[in-house]
Amino acid sequence: MDIIPTISNALHEKIVRRNSSEFTNIWNILDVVCDPEIPVLSIWDIGILQDIEFKDGKYQIIITPTYSGCPAVDAIKEDTAAELTKNGITNFEVKTRLSPAWTTDCMTVEGNNKLREYGIAPPVDVPNGCALHVTPTENVLCPHCRSKNTQIISEFGSTACKALFKCDDCFEPFDFFKCI
Amino acid sequence: MSTNMAKSNQYDNEDTVKQKTLQYAARLGDDSLILGHRLSEWTSNGPFLEEDIAMGNVALDYVGRARMFYTYAAELAGNGKTEDDFAYLRDERQFQNYLLLELPRGDFAFTIVRQLFVDVYNDYFLTELKNSNDPEIAAIATKSHKETRYHLRRTRDWTLRLGIGTDESKAKMTKALNDIWGYTHELFEPDALEIELIELGVAVDPRLFKEKWLHDVQTIIHEAELEMPDADWAVRGGRNGFHTEHLSMLLTVMQSVHRAHPGASW
Ligand SMILES: [Zn+2]
């Protein structure tokens, strides 16, 4: 099935922020930093990398956590610092900012596609789109066989950002990246 | 000179508000941490694998919430303290969480009933807290509210399942409702500090949504074919640092590693 990639406001604003930023090189360097729990997604794809500012002679790398208790945040901070250092940039700080709060809308189109290929149903693969920010209990598109004949097994999967589903056509269980 | 006086008064006031906001943030951190710890006790003890994982994830949400509130409290304190000082280096009397949250995890019915009361409460509380005129507190509330909405859905499902389930599950739910009810009253009784912060637009006035909370809880309890508890006793004291004997044991377990190996990291 073809998916028309409509873009949310949050994602649009994020893309504008990056495109109008003068620190293109920093954004590009950080494209290789990935979520340690979903290694196909970069922190840009997932929306954790919120902004890059320059203050008091330092780059301020602004990140925002997905879920309050997400244990990946500390690892992401370390990986971000390591990647910048590796590229010869030493004047930086990695800062957490909570507002605007992260939502699934921040995930890029590429991010959604990569998730699906990786075997995790992305937040856009729900019957009515994820604009309502409600995680459905059925009819999420199966990432294996594309059937809509699916249902929730558990509200929580292997990490806070995922719910567990099963497909009633191919009988495979799968993780669904929740809409919030 | 009078201008200077006015100025210094203004600074004093700002300082007092800051101190009180600090205490409020620490209380909200205490509520989250203590409940998060109780939920984490289900890890590897859940009734089945999916539920074990779910409970662990809800616990993580609460511990994360505590970290955000404590980090902000530490920032307001501005004395080099960190979130860890709040979590690991304070004693029982310094914790100001509601008593409801420190009660032992009990059986699964007990945990679900407590979550039902707490989730419905937090749904209203955090909706209001998003409008706090303290931007950091408002940001934490916005983040947390999304999670609470999700928790509530699962808790409601479990309440129905256990209430309508078997004679045994129904009996356990009924007992839990009656055992817990007396601890819910203090959730709606702001003390002097909170009343002052409510007037300043920093804190939330829970009295304003008590009726709605009662209505929602009642609706779900009746849907689950259970009776509203009619226990006429009430226990209070959490916000004053008076606790049940259970908190000291919880803290002993939770703080033991940090106290035995100060500053350890991995
Ligand atoms: Zn399938």
mmCIF file of N, CA, C and O in Angstrom, chain A residues 1 3 115-117 119-122 125-127 138-151 165-176:
data_model
loop_
_atom_site.group_PDB
_atom_site.id
_atom_site.type_symbol
_atom_site.label_atom_id
_atom_site.label_comp_id
_atom_site.label_asym_id
_atom_site.label_seq_id
_atom_site.Cartn_x
_atom_site.Cartn_y
_atom_site.Cartn_z
ATOM 1 N N MET A 1 0.839 -1.202 0.000
ATOM 2 C CA MET A 1 0.000 0.000 0.000
ATOM 3 C C MET A 1 0.871 1.247 0.000
ATOM 4 O O MET A 1 1.871 1.302 0.706
ATOM 5 N N ILE A 3 1.764 5.036 0.893
ATOM 6 C CA ILE A 3 1.428 5.956 1.971
ATOM 7 C C ILE A 3 1.775 7.375 1.542
ATOM 8 O O ILE A 3 2.889 7.648 1.108
ATOM 9 N N LEU A 115 11.588 2.527 10.442
ATOM 10 C CA LEU A 115 10.992 1.709 11.495
ATOM 11 C C LEU A 115 10.244 0.528 10.894
ATOM 12 O O LEU A 115 10.366 -0.604 11.334
ATOM 13 N N ARG A 116 9.454 0.825 9.863
ATOM 14 C CA ARG A 116 8.639 -0.216 9.229
ATOM 15 C C ARG A 116 9.525 -1.315 8.654
ATOM 16 O O ARG A 116 9.271 -2.496 8.830
ATOM 17 N N GLU A 117 10.620 -0.888 7.983
ATOM 18 C CA GLU A 117 11.542 -1.875 7.412
ATOM 19 C C GLU A 117 12.211 -2.703 8.500
ATOM 20 O O GLU A 117 12.554 -3.863 8.296
ATOM 21 N N GLY A 119 10.828 -3.703 11.126
ATOM 22 C CA GLY A 119 9.871 -4.646 11.723
ATOM 23 C C GLY A 119 9.058 -4.057 12.855
ATOM 24 O O GLY A 119 8.350 -4.766 13.567
ATOM 25 N N ILE A 120 9.172 -2.733 13.043
ATOM 26 C CA ILE A 120 8.357 -2.061 14.055
ATOM 27 C C ILE A 120 7.318 -1.218 13.332
ATOM 28 O O ILE A 120 7.676 -0.446 12.433
ATOM 29 N N ALA A 121 6.041 -1.385 13.673
ATOM 30 C CA ALA A 121 5.015 -0.572 13.029
ATOM 31 C C ALA A 121 5.197 0.885 13.449
ATOM 32 O O ALA A 121 5.215 1.190 14.645
ATOM 33 N N PRO A 122 5.369 1.801 12.481
ATOM 34 C CA PRO A 122 5.578 3.207 12.832
ATOM 35 C C PRO A 122 4.265 3.889 13.220
ATOM 36 O O PRO A 122 3.187 3.406 12.865
ATOM 37 N N ASP A 125 1.250 4.333 10.818
ATOM 38 C CA ASP A 125 0.502 3.200 10.265
ATOM 39 C C ASP A 125 -0.730 2.845 11.089
ATOM 40 O O ASP A 125 -0.968 1.687 11.432
ATOM 41 N N VAL A 126 -1.517 3.841 11.433
ATOM 42 C CA VAL A 126 -2.746 3.585 12.188
ATOM 43 C C VAL A 126 -3.935 4.008 11.331
ATOM 44 O O VAL A 126 -3.779 4.820 10.427
ATOM 45 N N PRO A 127 -5.118 3.449 11.636
ATOM 46 C CA PRO A 127 -6.269 3.669 10.757
ATOM 47 C C PRO A 127 -6.572 5.144 10.470
ATOM 48 O O PRO A 127 -6.842 5.511 9.333
ATOM 49 N N GLU A 138 -6.491 -1.724 17.817
ATOM 50 C CA GLU A 138 -6.567 -2.673 16.694
ATOM 51 C C GLU A 138 -6.295 -1.961 15.377
ATOM 52 O O GLU A 138 -6.191 -0.733 15.331
ATOM 53 N N ASN A 139 -6.167 -2.772 14.302
ATOM 54 C CA ASN A 139 -6.045 -2.257 12.939
ATOM 55 C C ASN A 139 -4.778 -1.470 12.630
ATOM 56 O O ASN A 139 -4.727 -0.738 11.650
ATOM 57 N N VAL A 140 -3.758 -1.613 13.472
ATOM 58 C CA VAL A 140 -2.452 -1.057 13.091
ATOM 59 C C VAL A 140 -1.897 -1.939 11.972
ATOM 60 O O VAL A 140 -2.007 -3.157 12.029
ATOM 61 N N LEU A 141 -1.334 -1.297 10.963
ATOM 62 C CA LEU A 141 -0.835 -2.045 9.808
ATOM 63 C C LEU A 141 0.330 -2.962 10.209
ATOM 64 O O LEU A 141 1.319 -2.491 10.766
ATOM 65 N N CYS A 142 0.207 -4.251 9.933
ATOM 66 C CA CYS A 142 1.273 -5.207 10.289
ATOM 67 C C CYS A 142 2.528 -4.897 9.470
ATOM 68 O O CYS A 142 2.470 -4.820 8.249
ATOM 69 N N PRO A 143 3.696 -4.737 10.120
ATOM 70 C CA PRO A 143 4.905 -4.393 9.376
ATOM 71 C C PRO A 143 5.436 -5.574 8.555
ATOM 72 O O PRO A 143 6.263 -5.397 7.667
ATOM 73 N N HIS A 144 4.950 -6.776 8.841
ATOM 74 C CA HIS A 144 5.426 -7.956 8.119
ATOM 75 C C HIS A 144 4.612 -8.215 6.855
ATOM 76 O O HIS A 144 5.166 -8.416 5.785
ATOM 77 N N CYS A 145 3.272 -8.213 6.965
ATOM 78 C CA CYS A 145 2.450 -8.607 5.813
ATOM 79 C C CYS A 145 1.485 -7.509 5.392
ATOM 80 O O CYS A 145 0.695 -7.698 4.470
ATOM 81 N N ARG A 146 1.500 -6.362 6.086
ATOM 82 C CA ARG A 146 0.660 -5.219 5.742
ATOM 83 C C ARG A 146 -0.831 -5.439 5.980
ATOM 84 O O ARG A 146 -1.659 -4.686 5.486
ATOM 85 N N SER A 147 -1.177 -6.463 6.723
ATOM 86 C CA SER A 147 -2.592 -6.667 7.026
ATOM 87 C C SER A 147 -3.045 -5.663 8.083
ATOM 88 O O SER A 147 -2.255 -5.214 8.915
ATOM 89 N N LYS A 148 -4.345 -5.320 8.030
ATOM 90 C CA LYS A 148 -4.897 -4.450 9.070
ATOM 91 C C LYS A 148 -5.605 -5.262 10.145
ATOM 92 O O LYS A 148 -6.153 -4.713 11.086
ATOM 93 N N ASN A 149 -5.591 -6.564 9.942
ATOM 94 C CA ASN A 149 -6.288 -7.454 10.859
ATOM 95 C C ASN A 149 -5.399 -7.748 12.072
ATOM 96 O O ASN A 149 -4.881 -8.848 12.237
ATOM 97 N N THR A 150 -5.213 -6.723 12.903
ATOM 98 C CA THR A 150 -4.279 -6.855 14.021
ATOM 99 C C THR A 150 -4.920 -6.363 15.306
ATOM 100 O O THR A 150 -5.881 -5.604 15.263
ATOM 101 N N GLN A 151 -4.385 -6.787 16.429
ATOM 102 C CA GLN A 151 -4.912 -6.298 17.712
ATOM 103 C C GLN A 151 -3.831 -6.192 18.771
ATOM 104 O O GLN A 151 -2.792 -6.842 18.701
ATOM 105 N N PHE A 165 1.633 -5.735 19.649
ATOM 106 C CA PHE A 165 0.485 -6.144 18.847
ATOM 107 C C PHE A 165 0.697 -7.545 18.295
ATOM 108 O O PHE A 165 1.809 -8.058 18.302
ATOM 109 N N LYS A 166 -0.407 -8.129 17.777
ATOM 110 C CA LYS A 166 -0.231 -9.358 17.006
ATOM 111 C C LYS A 166 -1.076 -9.271 15.751
ATOM 112 O O LYS A 166 -2.095 -8.574 15.704
ATOM 113 N N CYS A 167 -0.601 -9.971 14.726
ATOM 114 C CA CYS A 167 -1.285 -9.951 13.438
ATOM 115 C C CYS A 167 -2.118 -11.222 13.328
ATOM 116 O O CYS A 167 -1.617 -12.322 13.543
ATOM 117 N N ASP A 168 -3.417 -11.075 13.017
ATOM 118 C CA ASP A 168 -4.283 -12.242 12.907
ATOM 119 C C ASP A 168 -4.248 -12.870 11.513
ATOM 120 O O ASP A 168 -4.951 -13.836 11.256
ATOM 121 N N ASP A 169 -3.450 -12.296 10.609
ATOM 122 C CA ASP A 169 -3.291 -12.924 9.293
ATOM 123 C C ASP A 169 -1.993 -13.722 9.191
ATOM 124 O O ASP A 169 -2.001 -14.887 8.848
ATOM 125 N N CYS A 170 -0.859 -13.066 9.524
ATOM 126 C CA CYS A 170 0.410 -13.814 9.446
ATOM 127 C C CYS A 170 0.820 -14.381 10.800
ATOM 128 O O CYS A 170 1.828 -15.073 10.908
ATOM 129 N N PHE A 171 0.027 -14.052 11.835
ATOM 130 C CA PHE A 171 0.220 -14.582 13.191
ATOM 131 C C PHE A 171 1.538 -14.181 13.850
ATOM 132 O O PHE A 171 1.962 -14.795 14.811
ATOM 133 N N GLU A 172 2.186 -13.166 13.297
ATOM 134 C CA GLU A 172 3.422 -12.692 13.923
ATOM 135 C C GLU A 172 3.080 -11.615 14.958
ATOM 136 O O GLU A 172 2.218 -10.777 14.722
ATOM 137 N N PRO A 173 3.782 -11.632 16.092
ATOM 138 C CA PRO A 173 3.653 -10.483 17.002
ATOM 139 C C PRO A 173 4.549 -9.353 16.488
ATOM 140 O O PRO A 173 5.507 -9.603 15.754
ATOM 141 N N PHE A 174 4.229 -8.131 16.823
ATOM 142 C CA PHE A 174 5.128 -7.032 16.445
ATOM 143 C C PHE A 174 5.001 -5.865 17.423
ATOM 144 O O PHE A 174 3.998 -5.724 18.117
ATOM 145 N N ASP A 175 6.048 -5.054 17.459
ATOM 146 C CA ASP A 175 6.039 -3.842 18.263
ATOM 147 C C ASP A 175 5.425 -2.709 17.455
ATOM 148 O O ASP A 175 5.638 -2.621 16.247
ATOM 149 N N PHE A 176 4.674 -1.870 18.119
ATOM 150 C CA PHE A 176 4.107 -0.683 17.475
ATOM 151 C C PHE A 176 4.639 0.543 18.217
ATOM 152 O O PHE A 176 4.544 0.611 19.450
#
